[in-house]
Short mmCIF file of C-alpha atoms in Angstrom, two decimals:
data_model
loop_
_atom_site.label_atom_id
_atom_site.label_comp_id
_atom_site.label_asym_id
_atom_site.label_seq_id
_atom_site.Cartn_x
_atom_site.Cartn_y
_atom_site.Cartn_z
CA MET A 1 0.00 0.00 0.00
CA SER A 2 2.97 2.33 0.51
CA GLU A 3 3.26 2.72 -3.26
CA THR A 4 -0.38 3.71 -3.67
CA LEU A 5 -0.86 7.32 -4.79
CA LEU A 6 -4.36 8.79 -4.73
CA LEU A 7 -4.83 12.21 -6.29
CA ALA A 8 -7.81 14.22 -5.03
CA LEU A 9 -9.27 17.17 -6.91
CA ASP A 10 -11.23 19.46 -4.58
CA GLN A 11 -13.17 21.89 -6.78
CA GLY A 12 -14.54 24.41 -4.30
CA THR A 13 -16.41 27.69 -4.34
CA THR A 14 -13.41 29.98 -3.90
CA SER A 15 -10.56 27.78 -5.13
CA THR A 16 -9.64 24.61 -6.99
CA ARG A 17 -7.08 22.41 -5.23
CA ALA A 18 -5.41 19.06 -5.65
CA ILE A 19 -3.84 16.95 -2.90
CA LEU A 20 -1.77 13.82 -3.42
CA PHE A 21 -2.23 11.16 -0.73
CA ASP A 22 -0.58 7.84 -0.07
CA GLY A 23 -2.61 4.71 0.68
CA ARG A 24 -2.50 5.40 4.42
CA GLY A 25 -4.34 8.70 3.97
CA LYS A 26 -1.25 10.85 4.48
CA ALA A 27 -1.01 14.02 2.39
CA ILE A 28 2.19 14.20 0.35
CA ALA A 29 1.81 17.40 -1.66
CA GLU A 30 -0.85 19.91 -2.69
CA ALA A 31 -1.45 22.74 -5.10
CA GLY A 32 -4.25 25.28 -5.43
CA LYS A 33 -5.56 28.15 -7.48
CA PRO A 34 -8.14 30.81 -6.49
CA LEU A 35 -11.41 30.99 -8.39
CA GLU A 36 -12.81 34.30 -9.58
CA GLN A 37 -16.36 35.09 -8.49
CA HIS A 38 -18.73 36.88 -10.88
CA TYR A 39 -21.70 38.92 -9.61
CA PRO A 40 -23.70 40.09 -12.67
CA ALA A 41 -26.73 41.23 -10.62
CA ASP A 42 -27.91 41.44 -7.03
CA GLY A 43 -28.13 37.91 -5.63
CA TRP A 44 -26.56 36.36 -8.73
CA VAL A 45 -23.27 34.43 -8.44
CA GLU A 46 -21.46 32.82 -11.37
CA HIS A 47 -18.24 30.96 -12.14
CA ASP A 48 -16.38 30.54 -15.41
CA ALA A 49 -16.54 26.78 -16.08
CA ALA A 50 -13.64 26.98 -18.54
CA GLU A 51 -11.51 28.61 -15.84
CA ILE A 52 -12.47 25.83 -13.43
CA PHE A 53 -11.38 23.12 -15.86
CA GLN A 54 -8.11 24.85 -16.73
CA ALA A 55 -7.32 25.28 -13.04
CA SER A 56 -8.19 21.62 -12.41
CA VAL A 57 -5.62 20.45 -14.95
CA GLU A 58 -2.99 22.83 -13.58
CA VAL A 59 -3.37 21.87 -9.92
CA LEU A 60 -3.54 18.12 -10.64
CA LYS A 61 -0.23 18.33 -12.48
CA ALA A 62 1.34 20.70 -9.95
CA ALA A 63 0.56 18.52 -6.91
CA VAL A 64 2.21 15.50 -8.51
CA GLN A 65 5.21 17.55 -9.63
CA LYS A 66 5.64 19.01 -6.12
CA ALA A 67 5.80 15.47 -4.75
CA GLY A 68 8.58 14.66 -7.21
CA ARG A 69 6.48 11.90 -8.72
CA ALA A 70 5.29 11.13 -12.23
CA MET A 71 1.63 11.20 -13.23
CA ALA A 72 1.94 7.61 -14.44
CA GLU A 73 2.59 6.57 -10.82
CA VAL A 74 -0.82 7.82 -9.65
CA THR A 75 -3.17 4.94 -8.87
CA ALA A 76 -6.43 6.87 -9.28
CA ILE A 77 -8.05 10.29 -9.18
CA GLY A 78 -10.93 11.19 -6.86
CA ILE A 79 -13.08 14.28 -7.44
CA THR A 80 -15.10 16.32 -4.96
CA ASN A 81 -16.91 19.53 -5.72
CA GLN A 82 -19.20 22.39 -4.74
CA ARG A 83 -22.38 20.41 -5.05
CA GLU A 84 -25.17 22.50 -6.57
CA THR A 85 -23.21 24.70 -8.99
CA VAL A 86 -24.23 23.75 -12.53
CA VAL A 87 -23.29 24.40 -16.16
CA ILE A 88 -24.71 23.56 -19.61
CA TRP A 89 -22.33 23.03 -22.53
CA ASP A 90 -22.28 22.24 -26.23
CA LYS A 91 -21.73 18.51 -26.80
CA ALA A 92 -19.78 19.07 -30.03
CA THR A 93 -17.52 21.97 -29.06
CA GLY A 94 -17.29 21.53 -25.28
CA GLU A 95 -18.06 25.24 -24.86
CA PRO A 96 -20.41 26.35 -22.05
CA ILE A 97 -23.51 28.18 -23.27
CA HIS A 98 -23.50 30.38 -20.14
CA LYS A 99 -21.36 30.85 -17.06
CA ALA A 100 -21.89 28.24 -14.36
CA ILE A 101 -24.58 29.28 -11.88
CA VAL A 102 -23.25 28.90 -8.33
CA TRP A 103 -25.07 27.23 -5.43
CA GLN A 104 -25.28 30.61 -3.65
CA ASP A 105 -27.18 32.18 -6.55
CA ARG A 106 -30.77 33.32 -5.80
CA ARG A 107 -32.05 34.24 -9.28
CA THR A 108 -34.57 31.39 -9.39
CA ALA A 109 -36.28 32.36 -6.12
CA PRO A 110 -39.43 33.50 -7.99
CA THR A 111 -39.65 30.10 -9.71
CA CYS A 112 -39.36 28.32 -6.37
CA GLU A 113 -41.97 30.58 -4.80
CA ARG A 114 -44.36 29.97 -7.70
CA LEU A 115 -43.99 26.20 -7.37
CA ARG A 116 -44.40 26.42 -3.61
CA ALA A 117 -47.54 28.54 -3.95
CA ALA A 118 -48.91 25.93 -6.36
CA GLY A 119 -48.58 23.33 -3.62
CA HIS A 120 -45.68 21.30 -5.03
CA GLU A 121 -43.18 21.40 -2.15
CA ALA A 122 -44.49 18.40 -0.19
CA ARG A 123 -44.24 16.18 -3.27
CA VAL A 124 -40.81 17.60 -4.16
CA SER A 125 -39.55 16.76 -0.65
CA GLU A 126 -41.08 13.29 -0.81
CA ILE A 127 -39.23 12.47 -4.04
CA THR A 128 -35.95 14.35 -3.61
CA GLY A 129 -35.54 14.90 0.13
CA LEU A 130 -34.99 18.61 -0.61
CA LEU A 131 -36.92 21.86 -0.33
CA LEU A 132 -37.98 24.18 -3.12
CA ASP A 133 -35.05 26.57 -2.96
CA PRO A 134 -32.82 28.23 -5.60
CA TYR A 135 -29.86 26.66 -3.76
CA PHE A 136 -30.40 23.43 -5.72
CA SER A 137 -29.47 22.83 -9.36
CA GLY A 138 -32.75 22.00 -11.12
CA THR A 139 -34.22 25.48 -11.36
CA LYS A 140 -30.82 26.84 -12.44
CA ILE A 141 -30.79 24.43 -15.41
CA ALA A 142 -34.31 25.48 -16.39
CA TRP A 143 -33.34 29.16 -16.15
CA MET A 144 -30.41 28.71 -18.57
CA LEU A 145 -32.59 26.80 -21.03
CA ASP A 146 -35.18 29.57 -20.92
CA GLU A 147 -32.87 32.60 -20.92
CA VAL A 148 -30.03 31.63 -23.29
CA PRO A 149 -31.29 32.20 -26.87
CA GLY A 150 -31.90 28.94 -28.71
CA ALA A 151 -30.95 26.75 -25.74
CA ARG A 152 -34.23 24.86 -25.50
CA ALA A 153 -34.25 24.04 -29.20
CA ARG A 154 -30.63 22.89 -29.02
CA ALA A 155 -31.40 20.77 -25.95
CA ALA A 156 -34.34 19.18 -27.78
CA ALA A 157 -32.04 18.41 -30.71
CA GLY A 158 -29.62 16.60 -28.39
CA GLU A 159 -26.84 19.16 -28.87
CA LEU A 160 -26.36 20.11 -25.20
CA LEU A 161 -25.27 18.45 -21.96
CA CYS A 162 -25.44 19.67 -18.40
CA GLY A 163 -23.99 18.77 -15.04
CA THR A 164 -22.58 19.85 -11.75
CA MET A 165 -18.87 20.63 -11.55
CA ASP A 166 -17.87 16.98 -11.13
CA SER A 167 -19.65 16.06 -14.39
CA TRP A 168 -18.12 19.01 -16.22
CA VAL A 169 -14.57 18.22 -15.12
CA ILE A 170 -14.97 14.49 -15.82
CA TRP A 171 -16.35 15.15 -19.31
CA LYS A 172 -13.46 17.50 -20.08
CA LEU A 173 -10.76 15.31 -18.51
CA THR A 174 -11.95 12.28 -20.51
CA ASP A 175 -12.14 14.33 -23.72
CA GLY A 176 -15.92 13.93 -23.89
CA ARG A 177 -15.94 10.16 -23.48
CA VAL A 178 -17.70 10.07 -20.09
CA HIS A 179 -20.77 12.07 -19.06
CA ALA A 180 -21.41 10.96 -15.49
CA THR A 181 -22.03 12.11 -11.95
CA ASP A 182 -22.30 10.27 -8.65
CA ALA A 183 -25.39 9.68 -6.52
CA THR A 184 -24.45 12.30 -3.89
CA ASN A 185 -24.25 15.12 -6.43
CA ALA A 186 -27.36 13.86 -8.23
CA SER A 187 -29.26 13.98 -4.95
CA ARG A 188 -28.71 17.77 -4.77
CA THR A 189 -30.32 18.66 -8.10
CA LEU A 190 -34.08 18.53 -7.27
CA LEU A 191 -34.27 16.04 -10.16
CA PHE A 192 -33.26 12.76 -8.47
CA ASP A 193 -35.54 10.21 -6.83
CA LEU A 194 -33.92 9.09 -3.58
CA LYS A 195 -35.91 5.85 -3.44
CA THR A 196 -35.40 4.61 -7.01
CA GLN A 197 -31.90 6.13 -7.27
CA ALA A 198 -32.68 7.44 -10.74
CA TRP A 199 -33.65 10.70 -12.39
CA SER A 200 -37.30 11.42 -11.63
CA ALA A 201 -39.55 11.81 -14.68
CA GLU A 202 -42.02 13.68 -12.46
CA MET A 203 -39.43 16.23 -11.32
CA LEU A 204 -38.00 16.63 -14.83
CA ASP A 205 -41.50 17.41 -16.04
CA LEU A 206 -42.23 19.81 -13.16
CA LEU A 207 -39.03 21.82 -13.74
CA ASP A 208 -39.09 21.39 -17.54
CA VAL A 209 -35.62 19.83 -17.81
CA PRO A 210 -35.03 17.34 -20.69
CA ALA A 211 -33.64 14.00 -19.51
CA ALA A 212 -31.20 13.87 -22.45
CA LEU A 213 -29.15 16.69 -20.89
CA LEU A 214 -28.35 14.75 -17.75
CA PRO A 215 -25.35 12.57 -16.90
CA GLN A 216 -25.39 8.90 -16.00
CA VAL A 217 -25.52 8.40 -12.21
CA LEU A 218 -22.81 6.10 -10.85
CA ASP A 219 -21.65 4.96 -7.41
CA CYS A 220 -19.20 7.11 -5.44
CA ALA A 221 -16.51 4.51 -6.14
CA ALA A 222 -16.83 3.51 -9.78
CA ASP A 223 -15.23 3.62 -13.22
CA TYR A 224 -15.45 7.21 -14.49
CA GLY A 225 -13.06 6.57 -17.34
CA ALA A 226 -9.51 7.89 -17.44
CA ALA A 227 -8.05 11.34 -17.80
CA ASP A 228 -6.79 11.94 -21.32
CA ALA A 229 -3.03 11.39 -21.47
CA GLY A 230 -2.65 14.53 -23.58
CA LEU A 231 -3.95 16.62 -20.69
CA LEU A 232 -2.14 15.17 -17.68
CA GLY A 233 0.72 13.26 -19.26
CA ALA A 234 -0.74 9.86 -18.39
CA ALA A 235 -4.15 8.18 -18.66
CA VAL A 236 -4.94 8.15 -14.93
CA PRO A 237 -8.16 6.32 -13.95
CA ILE A 238 -10.90 8.42 -12.30
CA ARG A 239 -12.40 6.11 -9.69
CA GLY A 240 -14.09 8.23 -7.00
CA VAL A 241 -16.59 11.11 -6.96
CA ALA A 242 -18.64 12.75 -4.19
CA GLY A 243 -20.07 16.15 -3.36
CA ASP A 244 -18.03 18.14 -0.88
CA GLN A 245 -20.05 17.50 2.29
CA GLN A 246 -20.44 13.79 1.55
CA ALA A 247 -16.73 13.55 0.78
CA ALA A 248 -16.04 15.16 4.16
CA LEU A 249 -18.40 12.62 5.78
CA MET A 250 -16.22 9.88 4.28
CA GLY A 251 -13.01 11.73 5.21
CA GLN A 252 -14.26 11.78 8.80
CA GLY A 253 -14.93 8.05 8.68
CA CYS A 254 -18.71 8.45 9.15
CA VAL A 255 -19.67 5.30 7.28
CA LYS A 256 -22.09 3.74 9.78
CA ALA A 257 -25.54 4.81 10.95
CA GLY A 258 -25.31 7.39 13.75
CA GLU A 259 -21.87 8.66 12.80
CA MET A 260 -21.97 12.39 12.15
CA LYS A 261 -19.74 15.27 11.25
CA ALA A 262 -19.91 19.06 11.39
CA THR A 263 -17.73 21.44 9.40
CA TYR A 264 -17.32 24.87 11.02
CA GLY A 265 -16.48 27.62 8.59
CA THR A 266 -18.36 30.87 8.00
CA GLY A 267 -21.45 28.76 8.66
CA CYS A 268 -21.69 25.10 9.52
CA PHE A 269 -22.76 22.00 7.59
CA MET A 270 -23.73 19.02 9.70
CA LEU A 271 -24.61 15.53 8.44
CA VAL A 272 -25.61 12.36 10.25
CA ASN A 273 -25.39 9.00 8.48
CA THR A 274 -28.76 7.22 8.81
CA GLY A 275 -27.60 4.01 7.12
CA GLU A 276 -30.07 2.47 4.69
CA PHE A 277 -32.96 4.23 6.40
CA LEU A 278 -34.26 7.07 4.25
CA ALA A 279 -35.42 9.46 6.98
CA PRO A 280 -38.09 11.98 6.01
CA SER A 281 -37.57 15.10 8.09
CA ARG A 282 -40.26 16.75 10.16
CA ALA A 283 -37.86 19.58 11.01
CA ARG A 284 -37.25 20.56 7.37
CA LEU A 285 -33.76 19.14 7.40
CA LEU A 286 -32.54 17.82 4.06
CA THR A 287 -32.56 14.10 3.33
CA THR A 288 -29.71 13.26 1.00
CA VAL A 289 -27.48 10.44 -0.22
CA ALA A 290 -24.53 9.84 2.11
CA ALA A 291 -22.85 7.43 -0.31
CA ARG A 292 -23.66 4.76 -2.88
CA LEU A 293 -21.19 1.90 -3.01
CA GLY A 294 -21.61 -1.41 -4.78
CA GLY A 295 -25.14 -0.35 -5.66
CA ARG A 296 -26.03 -0.02 -1.96
CA THR A 297 -27.25 3.42 -0.94
CA THR A 298 -26.81 4.94 2.49
CA TYR A 299 -28.55 8.16 3.42
CA ALA A 300 -27.93 11.19 5.61
CA LEU A 301 -29.82 14.02 7.21
CA GLU A 302 -28.22 17.40 6.63
CA GLY A 303 -28.68 20.69 8.43
CA SER A 304 -26.95 24.01 8.03
CA ILE A 305 -26.15 26.84 10.42
CA PHE A 306 -25.95 30.18 8.65
CA ILE A 307 -23.62 31.89 11.12
CA ALA A 308 -20.76 30.06 12.87
CA GLY A 309 -17.28 31.54 12.34
CA ALA A 310 -18.99 34.65 10.96
CA ALA A 311 -20.08 35.47 14.53
CA LEU A 312 -16.42 35.66 15.55
CA GLN A 313 -15.71 37.83 12.53
CA TRP A 314 -18.50 40.18 13.68
CA ILE A 315 -16.82 40.51 17.07
CA ASN A 316 -13.49 41.19 15.35
CA GLU A 317 -14.77 43.77 12.91
CA GLY A 318 -17.97 45.03 14.48
CA LEU A 319 -16.89 45.22 18.10
CA GLY A 320 -13.21 45.93 17.51
CA VAL A 321 -11.67 42.84 19.13
CA ALA A 322 -8.29 42.33 17.47
CA GLY A 323 -6.49 39.11 16.64
CA GLY A 324 -8.96 37.21 14.48
CA GLY A 325 -10.66 34.11 15.82
CA SER A 326 -7.81 33.38 18.24
CA GLY A 327 -8.18 36.87 19.69
CA VAL A 328 -11.90 36.32 20.26
CA GLU A 329 -11.16 32.93 21.81
CA ALA A 330 -8.56 34.33 24.21
CA LEU A 331 -11.06 36.98 25.31
CA ALA A 332 -13.90 34.45 25.62
CA GLN A 333 -11.86 32.35 28.03
CA THR A 334 -11.75 35.26 30.50
CA ALA A 335 -15.57 35.51 30.76
CA ARG A 336 -17.29 35.03 34.10
CA PRO A 337 -18.47 31.41 34.24
CA ASP A 338 -22.01 32.34 35.38
CA HIS A 339 -22.59 35.31 33.07
CA GLY A 340 -25.80 34.10 31.37
CA VAL A 341 -25.29 36.17 28.19
CA VAL A 342 -26.88 34.65 25.07
CA LEU A 343 -26.13 35.74 21.50
CA VAL A 344 -28.56 34.66 18.78
CA PRO A 345 -26.51 35.36 15.61
CA ALA A 346 -29.48 35.55 13.25
CA PHE A 347 -27.74 38.17 11.10
CA THR A 348 -29.23 36.65 7.94
CA GLY A 349 -32.13 34.82 9.55
CA LEU A 350 -32.23 31.42 11.23
CA GLY A 351 -31.45 28.19 9.38
CA ALA A 352 -32.42 24.65 10.29
CA PRO A 353 -34.47 23.66 12.15
CA TRP A 354 -36.14 27.07 12.59
CA TRP A 355 -36.16 28.34 9.00
CA ASP A 356 -37.02 31.94 9.77
CA ALA A 357 -35.51 34.24 7.13
CA ASP A 358 -36.85 37.38 8.85
CA ALA A 359 -35.41 36.68 12.32
CA ARG A 360 -32.59 39.00 13.32
CA GLY A 361 -29.71 38.77 15.75
CA ALA A 362 -29.98 39.81 19.39
CA LEU A 363 -28.13 39.75 22.72
CA PHE A 364 -29.91 38.68 25.89
CA GLY A 365 -28.97 38.48 29.56
CA LEU A 366 -26.83 41.61 29.66
CA THR A 367 -26.07 42.96 33.14
CA ARG A 368 -23.94 45.89 34.30
CA ASP A 369 -20.89 43.69 34.72
CA ALA A 370 -21.25 41.94 31.34
CA GLY A 371 -18.65 43.02 28.79
CA LEU A 372 -16.89 41.99 25.62
CA ALA A 373 -15.51 38.80 27.20
CA GLU A 374 -19.02 37.52 27.95
CA ILE A 375 -20.26 38.47 24.49
CA ALA A 376 -17.25 36.72 22.92
CA GLN A 377 -17.98 33.53 24.86
CA ALA A 378 -21.65 33.80 23.87
CA ALA A 379 -20.57 33.85 20.20
CA PHE A 380 -18.73 30.53 20.60
CA ASP A 381 -21.60 29.13 22.64
CA ALA A 382 -24.08 30.11 19.90
CA CYS A 383 -22.23 27.78 17.50
CA ALA A 384 -22.44 24.94 20.02
CA LEU A 385 -26.11 25.59 20.86
CA GLN A 386 -27.12 25.79 17.20
CA THR A 387 -25.34 22.47 16.75
CA ARG A 388 -27.45 21.03 19.55
CA ASP A 389 -30.57 22.30 17.75
CA LEU A 390 -29.53 20.22 14.73
CA ILE A 391 -28.66 17.18 16.85
CA GLU A 392 -32.07 17.30 18.54
CA ALA A 393 -33.85 17.62 15.18
CA MET A 394 -31.83 14.75 13.70
CA ARG A 395 -32.45 12.59 16.75
CA ALA A 396 -36.19 13.18 16.37
CA ASP A 397 -36.14 12.34 12.65
CA ALA A 398 -33.92 9.25 12.88
CA PRO A 399 -33.87 7.99 16.49
CA GLN A 400 -32.54 4.59 15.44
CA ALA A 401 -29.37 6.28 14.13
CA PHE A 402 -28.42 7.57 17.57
CA GLY A 403 -27.05 4.74 19.65
CA ALA A 404 -24.89 4.80 22.76
CA GLY A 405 -21.44 6.31 22.36
CA VAL A 406 -22.39 8.61 19.50
CA GLU A 407 -19.62 11.07 18.59
CA LEU A 408 -19.69 14.33 16.62
CA ARG A 409 -16.62 14.53 14.38
CA ILE A 410 -15.63 18.08 13.56
CA ASP A 411 -13.40 19.93 11.12
CA GLY A 412 -13.10 23.44 9.74
CA GLY A 413 -11.51 26.58 11.12
CA MET A 414 -13.19 26.68 14.54
CA SER A 415 -12.33 23.03 15.21
CA ARG A 416 -8.68 23.97 15.45
CA SER A 417 -9.49 25.35 18.91
CA ALA A 418 -9.22 22.74 21.65
CA TRP A 419 -11.16 25.08 23.94
CA PHE A 420 -14.10 25.33 21.51
CA SER A 421 -14.01 21.56 20.94
CA GLN A 422 -14.46 21.01 24.67
CA ARG A 423 -17.13 23.72 24.88
CA LEU A 424 -19.00 22.02 22.03
CA ALA A 425 -18.96 18.68 23.87
CA ASP A 426 -20.10 20.35 27.10
CA LEU A 427 -23.05 22.22 25.59
CA THR A 428 -24.30 19.45 23.28
CA GLY A 429 -23.74 16.58 25.72
CA VAL A 430 -22.16 14.61 22.87
CA ALA A 431 -18.53 13.49 22.65
CA VAL A 432 -16.54 15.42 20.06
CA GLY A 433 -13.83 13.97 17.81
CA ARG A 434 -11.61 16.69 16.39
CA ALA A 435 -9.92 15.88 13.08
CA SER A 436 -6.15 16.01 13.32
CA TYR A 437 -6.04 16.50 9.54
CA GLN A 438 -8.33 19.28 8.38
CA GLU A 439 -8.62 18.61 4.63
CA THR A 440 -11.25 15.96 5.15
CA THR A 441 -13.11 16.76 1.92
CA ALA A 442 -10.12 16.02 -0.29
CA LEU A 443 -9.25 13.00 1.85
CA GLY A 444 -12.76 11.60 1.37
CA ALA A 445 -12.45 11.95 -2.40
CA ALA A 446 -9.11 10.10 -2.26
CA LEU A 447 -10.60 7.31 -0.14
CA PHE A 448 -13.51 6.87 -2.57
CA ALA A 449 -10.96 6.69 -5.41
CA GLY A 450 -9.02 4.07 -3.44
CA LEU A 451 -12.18 2.00 -3.08
CA GLY A 452 -12.93 2.34 -6.78
CA ALA A 453 -9.38 1.30 -7.68
CA GLY A 454 -9.40 -1.73 -5.37
CA VAL A 455 -6.82 -0.29 -2.97
CA TYR A 456 -9.29 -0.86 -0.13
CA ALA A 457 -11.51 -3.93 0.00
CA THR A 458 -14.28 -2.36 2.08
CA VAL A 459 -15.55 1.08 3.03
CA GLU A 460 -14.52 0.34 6.63
CA GLU A 461 -10.96 -0.34 5.49
CA ALA A 462 -10.94 2.93 3.55
CA ALA A 463 -12.29 4.86 6.54
CA SER A 464 -9.60 3.40 8.78
CA ALA A 465 -6.96 5.06 6.59
CA ARG A 466 -7.94 8.51 7.88
CA PRO A 467 -5.74 10.14 10.54
CA ALA A 468 -6.70 9.76 14.20
CA THR A 469 -9.01 12.23 15.94
CA GLU A 470 -8.71 13.91 19.33
CA ARG A 471 -11.66 13.08 21.56
CA TYR A 472 -13.38 15.49 23.93
CA ASP A 473 -15.97 14.08 26.33
CA PRO A 474 -18.63 16.28 27.97
CA ALA A 475 -17.36 17.57 31.33
CA LEU A 476 -20.13 20.05 32.19
CA ASN A 477 -22.80 18.73 34.55
CA ALA A 478 -26.23 18.06 33.04
CA HIS A 479 -27.96 20.75 35.14
CA ALA A 480 -25.68 23.50 33.81
CA ARG A 481 -25.90 22.18 30.23
CA GLU A 482 -29.69 22.02 30.23
CA GLY A 483 -29.90 25.47 31.82
CA ALA A 484 -27.76 26.91 29.03
CA TYR A 485 -29.92 25.23 26.40
CA ALA A 486 -33.13 26.48 28.01
CA ARG A 487 -31.79 30.05 27.93
CA TRP A 488 -30.88 29.54 24.27
CA LEU A 489 -34.35 28.27 23.32
CA ASP A 490 -35.94 31.19 25.16
CA ALA A 491 -33.72 33.65 23.26
CA VAL A 492 -34.50 32.01 19.90
CA ALA A 493 -38.23 32.23 20.63
CA ARG A 494 -37.84 35.96 21.24
CA VAL A 495 -36.23 36.70 17.85
CA ARG A 496 -38.42 34.45 15.72
CA THR A 497 -41.01 36.05 13.48
CA GLN A 498 -42.58 32.76 12.35
CA THR A 499 -43.94 30.08 14.64
#
């Protein structure tokens, strides 16, 4: 296994990176390139798909060169990507008909509202596990077909293809020989039936998207062809694909029911593996594919927190606390232990499970002796308490996935803090496993590629290749923890505009 080389392409929202791993999950070399953002109108976000592909080729080659290895030595490539960003291109020329529309883009909000008003959302959720929101790819595809002159006629004539960034890069890397995606990316399009694991004729009809545009849906570890030797210098097999959050779930070793991970960046994405149980959510969480391997599908519940690290940034910039996140942390550790200050960071509304876009942030529990230290600690606590909201919602939706000894595995910027990791365990009442290697998304893509290439015999063997985690067990007594959560729920109730 020491000679195994797995090359991961991590095509993200702000950059495109490649990391070369050995078979034990150790990173050998990496390369990256920033991605330009385009904002043609208020709420619109676009990427140049041609720029993304060019950067993909450059960073794949650069990572291998930095390691002092040859491309022919690479066992397999794994690809992970920003999940809902989508592009349509000309099948003959390989040229996009429009810039890629990014997952953050809100231009199709009126379409989603119209479909919701017509009573379609319950059926959409039943089929796809998703909500009617411009976040997902389906309405973006329909918009391009409607707004780009001649696009619908060309689609009907079989001249166009579409896909998320994994499909686009695969098609280009294989010189147009493979038009495919994996089940995790497909499950984020609003067009995929979670139960049948196939494109839904009903959803295609509802959103007016021709089936001929769409890629073949494969397992996360499968044969996606080989990169053209003229591009990379060798015909390297592409054997693993997964959307970024599902790749991180794999990179964190969350391959069994009840295993869950949270990534703390500006916001937070949290997923719990529910095994083969497809859990419909009563809390408006998303039901999605965790992985599909050997034709066997496992599912996950996903929730997002809008404001996590952004709350620390607000304290830095808005309240003038210097030193970035570490400065806020140092200040937070000096807070009085019984201060009772609660920050609800609803700066852009509340996400799951509250879903209140009109809620706004507020501070509660201020007394004369409360100061910046208490507010700083309340910002960290808000991240932990929002996480508990998601855990409680997930536990209600899929109780059988939460057995004894459940652990929340964390990565992302805030997880680098041992103090926050302990605080998270204390306020959620759940043990926390902090990743010792932070690039779990790229690692997950590499592990899927290793499975697809036969480097690992089982998903459990692949997951065991990830680096060890640091464990933090809850140390706060239950009375104090439940008191803090009660204060949080009271504060949330006060800022909500929808009940």
